[in-house]
PDB file of C-alpha atoms in Angstrom:
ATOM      1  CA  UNK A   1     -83.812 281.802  80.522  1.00 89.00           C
ATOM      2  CA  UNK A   2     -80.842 279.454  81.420  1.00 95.00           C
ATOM      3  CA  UNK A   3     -78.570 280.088  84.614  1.00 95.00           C
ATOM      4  CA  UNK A   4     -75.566 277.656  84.883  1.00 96.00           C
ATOM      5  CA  UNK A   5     -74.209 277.454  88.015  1.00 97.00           C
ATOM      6  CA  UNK A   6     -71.538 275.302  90.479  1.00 98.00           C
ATOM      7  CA  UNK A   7     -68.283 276.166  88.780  1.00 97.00           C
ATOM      8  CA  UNK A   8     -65.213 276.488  90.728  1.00 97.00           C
ATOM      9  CA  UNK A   9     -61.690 275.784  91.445  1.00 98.00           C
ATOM     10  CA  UNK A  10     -61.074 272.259  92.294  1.00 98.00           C
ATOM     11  CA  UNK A  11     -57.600 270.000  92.362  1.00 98.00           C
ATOM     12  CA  UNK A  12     -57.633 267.444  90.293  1.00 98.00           C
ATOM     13  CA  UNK A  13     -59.718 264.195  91.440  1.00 98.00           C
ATOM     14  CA  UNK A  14     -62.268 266.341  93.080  1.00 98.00           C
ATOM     15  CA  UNK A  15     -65.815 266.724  92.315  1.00 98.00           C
ATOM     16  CA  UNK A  16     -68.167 269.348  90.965  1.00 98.00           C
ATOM     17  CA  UNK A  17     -71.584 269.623  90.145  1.00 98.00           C
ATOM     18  CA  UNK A  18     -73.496 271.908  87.729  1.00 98.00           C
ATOM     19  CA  UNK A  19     -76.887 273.057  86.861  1.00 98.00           C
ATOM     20  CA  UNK A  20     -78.603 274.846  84.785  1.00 97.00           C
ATOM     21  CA  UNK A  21     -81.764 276.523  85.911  1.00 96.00           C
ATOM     22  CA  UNK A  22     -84.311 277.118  83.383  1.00 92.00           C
ATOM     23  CA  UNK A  23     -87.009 280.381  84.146  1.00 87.00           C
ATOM     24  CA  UNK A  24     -89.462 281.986  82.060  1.00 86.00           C
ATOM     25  CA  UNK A  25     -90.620 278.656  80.211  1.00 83.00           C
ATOM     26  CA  UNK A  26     -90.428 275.183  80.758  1.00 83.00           C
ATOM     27  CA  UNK A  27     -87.824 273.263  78.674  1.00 87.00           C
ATOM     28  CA  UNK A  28     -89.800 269.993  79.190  1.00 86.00           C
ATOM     29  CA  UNK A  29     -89.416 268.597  75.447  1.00 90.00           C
ATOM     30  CA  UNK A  30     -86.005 269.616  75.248  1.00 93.00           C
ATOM     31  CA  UNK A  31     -82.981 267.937  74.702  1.00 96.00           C
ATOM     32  CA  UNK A  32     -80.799 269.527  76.847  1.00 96.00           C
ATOM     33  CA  UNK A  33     -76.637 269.717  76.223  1.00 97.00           C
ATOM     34  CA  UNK A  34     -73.377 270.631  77.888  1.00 98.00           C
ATOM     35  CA  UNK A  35     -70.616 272.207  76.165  1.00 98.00           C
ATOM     36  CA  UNK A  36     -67.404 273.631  77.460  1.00 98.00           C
ATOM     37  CA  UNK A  37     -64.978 276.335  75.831  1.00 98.00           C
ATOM     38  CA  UNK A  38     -61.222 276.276  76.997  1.00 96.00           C
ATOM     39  CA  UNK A  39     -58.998 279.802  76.474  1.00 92.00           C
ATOM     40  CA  UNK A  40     -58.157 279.647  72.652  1.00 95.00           C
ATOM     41  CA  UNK A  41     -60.285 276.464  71.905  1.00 96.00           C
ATOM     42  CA  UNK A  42     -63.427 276.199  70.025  1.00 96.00           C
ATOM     43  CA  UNK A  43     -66.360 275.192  71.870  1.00 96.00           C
ATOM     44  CA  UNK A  44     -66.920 271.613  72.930  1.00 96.00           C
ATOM     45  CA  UNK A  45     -70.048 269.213  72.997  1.00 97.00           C
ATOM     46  CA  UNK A  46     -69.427 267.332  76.448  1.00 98.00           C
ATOM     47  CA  UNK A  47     -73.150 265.903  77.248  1.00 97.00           C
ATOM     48  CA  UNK A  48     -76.579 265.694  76.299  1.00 97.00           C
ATOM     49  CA  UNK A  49     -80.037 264.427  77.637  1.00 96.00           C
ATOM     50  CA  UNK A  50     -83.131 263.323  75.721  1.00 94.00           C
ATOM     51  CA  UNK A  51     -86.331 265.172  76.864  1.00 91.00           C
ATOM     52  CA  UNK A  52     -87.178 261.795  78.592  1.00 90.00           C
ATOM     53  CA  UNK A  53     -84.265 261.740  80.608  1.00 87.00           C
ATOM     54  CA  UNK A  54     -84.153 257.993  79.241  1.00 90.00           C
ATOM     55  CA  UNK A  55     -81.487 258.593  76.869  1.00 94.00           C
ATOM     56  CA  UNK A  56     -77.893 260.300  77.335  1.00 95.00           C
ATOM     57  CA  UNK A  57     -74.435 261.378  75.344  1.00 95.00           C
ATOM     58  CA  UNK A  58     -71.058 262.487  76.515  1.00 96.00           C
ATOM     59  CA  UNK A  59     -68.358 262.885  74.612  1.00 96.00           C
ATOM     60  CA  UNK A  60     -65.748 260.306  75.607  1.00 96.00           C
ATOM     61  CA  UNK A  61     -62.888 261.966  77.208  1.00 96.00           C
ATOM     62  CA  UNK A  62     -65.796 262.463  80.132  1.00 97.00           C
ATOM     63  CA  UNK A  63     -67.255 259.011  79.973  1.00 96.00           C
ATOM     64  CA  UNK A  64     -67.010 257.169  83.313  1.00 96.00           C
ATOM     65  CA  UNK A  65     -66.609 260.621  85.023  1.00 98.00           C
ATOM     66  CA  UNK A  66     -69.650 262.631  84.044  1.00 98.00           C
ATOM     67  CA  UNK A  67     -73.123 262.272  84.385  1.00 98.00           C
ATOM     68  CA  UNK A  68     -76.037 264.217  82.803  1.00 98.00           C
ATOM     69  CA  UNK A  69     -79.267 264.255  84.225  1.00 97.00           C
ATOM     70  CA  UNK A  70     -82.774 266.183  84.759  1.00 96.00           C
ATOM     71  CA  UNK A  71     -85.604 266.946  87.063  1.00 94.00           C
ATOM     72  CA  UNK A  72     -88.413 268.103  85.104  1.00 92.00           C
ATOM     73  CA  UNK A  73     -90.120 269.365  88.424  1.00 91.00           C
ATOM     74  CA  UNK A  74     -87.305 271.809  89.237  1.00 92.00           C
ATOM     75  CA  UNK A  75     -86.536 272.382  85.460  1.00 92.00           C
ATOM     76  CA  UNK A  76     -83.163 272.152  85.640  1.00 95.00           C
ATOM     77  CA  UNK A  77     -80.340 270.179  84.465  1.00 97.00           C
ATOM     78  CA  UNK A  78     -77.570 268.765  86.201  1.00 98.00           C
ATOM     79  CA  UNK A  79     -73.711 267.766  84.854  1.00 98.00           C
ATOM     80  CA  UNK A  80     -72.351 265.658  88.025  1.00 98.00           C
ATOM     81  CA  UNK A  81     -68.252 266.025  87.610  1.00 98.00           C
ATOM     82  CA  UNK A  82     -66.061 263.323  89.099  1.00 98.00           C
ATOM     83  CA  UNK A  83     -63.018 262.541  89.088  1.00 98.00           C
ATOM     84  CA  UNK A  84     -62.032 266.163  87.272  1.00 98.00           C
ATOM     85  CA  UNK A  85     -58.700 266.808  85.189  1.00 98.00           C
ATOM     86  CA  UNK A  86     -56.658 269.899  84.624  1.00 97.00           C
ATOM     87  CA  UNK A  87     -58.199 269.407  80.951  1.00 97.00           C
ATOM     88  CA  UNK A  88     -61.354 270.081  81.625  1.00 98.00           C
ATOM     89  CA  UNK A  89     -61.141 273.640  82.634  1.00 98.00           C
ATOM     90  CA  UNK A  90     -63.206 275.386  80.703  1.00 98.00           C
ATOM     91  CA  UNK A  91     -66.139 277.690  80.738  1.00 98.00           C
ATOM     92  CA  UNK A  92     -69.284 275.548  80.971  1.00 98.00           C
ATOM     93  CA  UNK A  93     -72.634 276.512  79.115  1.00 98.00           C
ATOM     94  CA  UNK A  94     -75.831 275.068  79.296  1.00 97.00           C
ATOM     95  CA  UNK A  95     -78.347 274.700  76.088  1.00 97.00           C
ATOM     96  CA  UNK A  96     -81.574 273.369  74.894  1.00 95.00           C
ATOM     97  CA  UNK A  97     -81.871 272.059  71.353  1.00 94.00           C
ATOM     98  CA  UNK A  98     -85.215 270.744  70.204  1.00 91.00           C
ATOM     99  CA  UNK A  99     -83.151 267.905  68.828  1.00 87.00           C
ATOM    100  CA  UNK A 100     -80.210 265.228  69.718  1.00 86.00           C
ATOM    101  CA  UNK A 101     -76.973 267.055  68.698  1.00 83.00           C
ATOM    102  CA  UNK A 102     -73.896 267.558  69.625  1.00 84.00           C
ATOM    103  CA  UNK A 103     -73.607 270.143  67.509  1.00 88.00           C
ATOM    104  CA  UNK A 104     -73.568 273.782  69.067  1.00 84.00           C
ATOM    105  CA  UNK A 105     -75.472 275.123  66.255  1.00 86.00           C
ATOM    106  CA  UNK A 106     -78.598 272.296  66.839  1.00 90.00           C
ATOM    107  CA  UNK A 107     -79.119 274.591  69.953  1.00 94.00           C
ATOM    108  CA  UNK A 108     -81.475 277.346  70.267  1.00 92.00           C
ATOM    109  CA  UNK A 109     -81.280 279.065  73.580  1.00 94.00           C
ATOM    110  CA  UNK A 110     -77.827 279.088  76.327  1.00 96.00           C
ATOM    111  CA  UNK A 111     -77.253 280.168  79.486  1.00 94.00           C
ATOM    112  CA  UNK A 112     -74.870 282.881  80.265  1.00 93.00           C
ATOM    113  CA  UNK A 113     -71.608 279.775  81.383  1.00 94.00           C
ATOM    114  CA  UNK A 114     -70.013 279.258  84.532  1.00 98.00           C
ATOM    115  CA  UNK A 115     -66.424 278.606  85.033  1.00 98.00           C
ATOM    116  CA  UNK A 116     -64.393 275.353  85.563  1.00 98.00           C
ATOM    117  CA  UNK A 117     -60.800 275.372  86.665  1.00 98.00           C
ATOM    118  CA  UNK A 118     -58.979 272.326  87.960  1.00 98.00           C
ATOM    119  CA  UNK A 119     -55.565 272.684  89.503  1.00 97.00           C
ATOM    120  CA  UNK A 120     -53.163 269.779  89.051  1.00 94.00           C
TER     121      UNK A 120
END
């Protein structure tokens, strides 16, 4: 019901941009979250987005460079990646929660993750 997408390999400084399709029902009243698992690290809240859109979280080793955001028309979610480091390779996911958490287990439904890999 979630398809993350737009992963890549990138050198550092470049830019990236994600999404996260949703399909088979609207995720409208949402919040909707990033997280990111590197090999041999737990997995890591990175951004979230009220169901507005009016209201947004990152974790701060990606403030300044990312941006969350949503088009309820298209229902999909975007993660806008600027200015990328080696440390943020990781395997992105995509999740709805029907509250504001940056915990993973606030979410209820993920999409399948798409893979990040910046090369210094």
């Amino acid at each position: 019901q979630l398809q993350a997408s737009g992963g890549g390999l990138v050198q550092a400084g470049a830019s990236l941009r994600l999404s996260c399709a949703a399909s088979g029902r609207t995720f409208s009243n949402y919040v909707m979250g990033w997280f990111r698992q590197a090999p041999g690290k737990e997995r890591e809240f990175v951004a979230a987005i009220s169901w507005s859109g009016g209201n947004t979280y990152n974790v701060d080793s990606v403030k300044g460079r990312f941006t969350i955001s949503r088009d309820h028309a298209k229902n999909t979610v975007y993660l806008q990646m600027n200015s990328l480091k080696p440390e943020d390779t990781a395997v992105y996911y995509c999740a709805a929660s029907p509250i504001v958490a940056g915990v993973s287990g606030s979410y209820d439904y993920w999409g399948q993750g798409t893979q990040v890999t910046v090369s210094s």
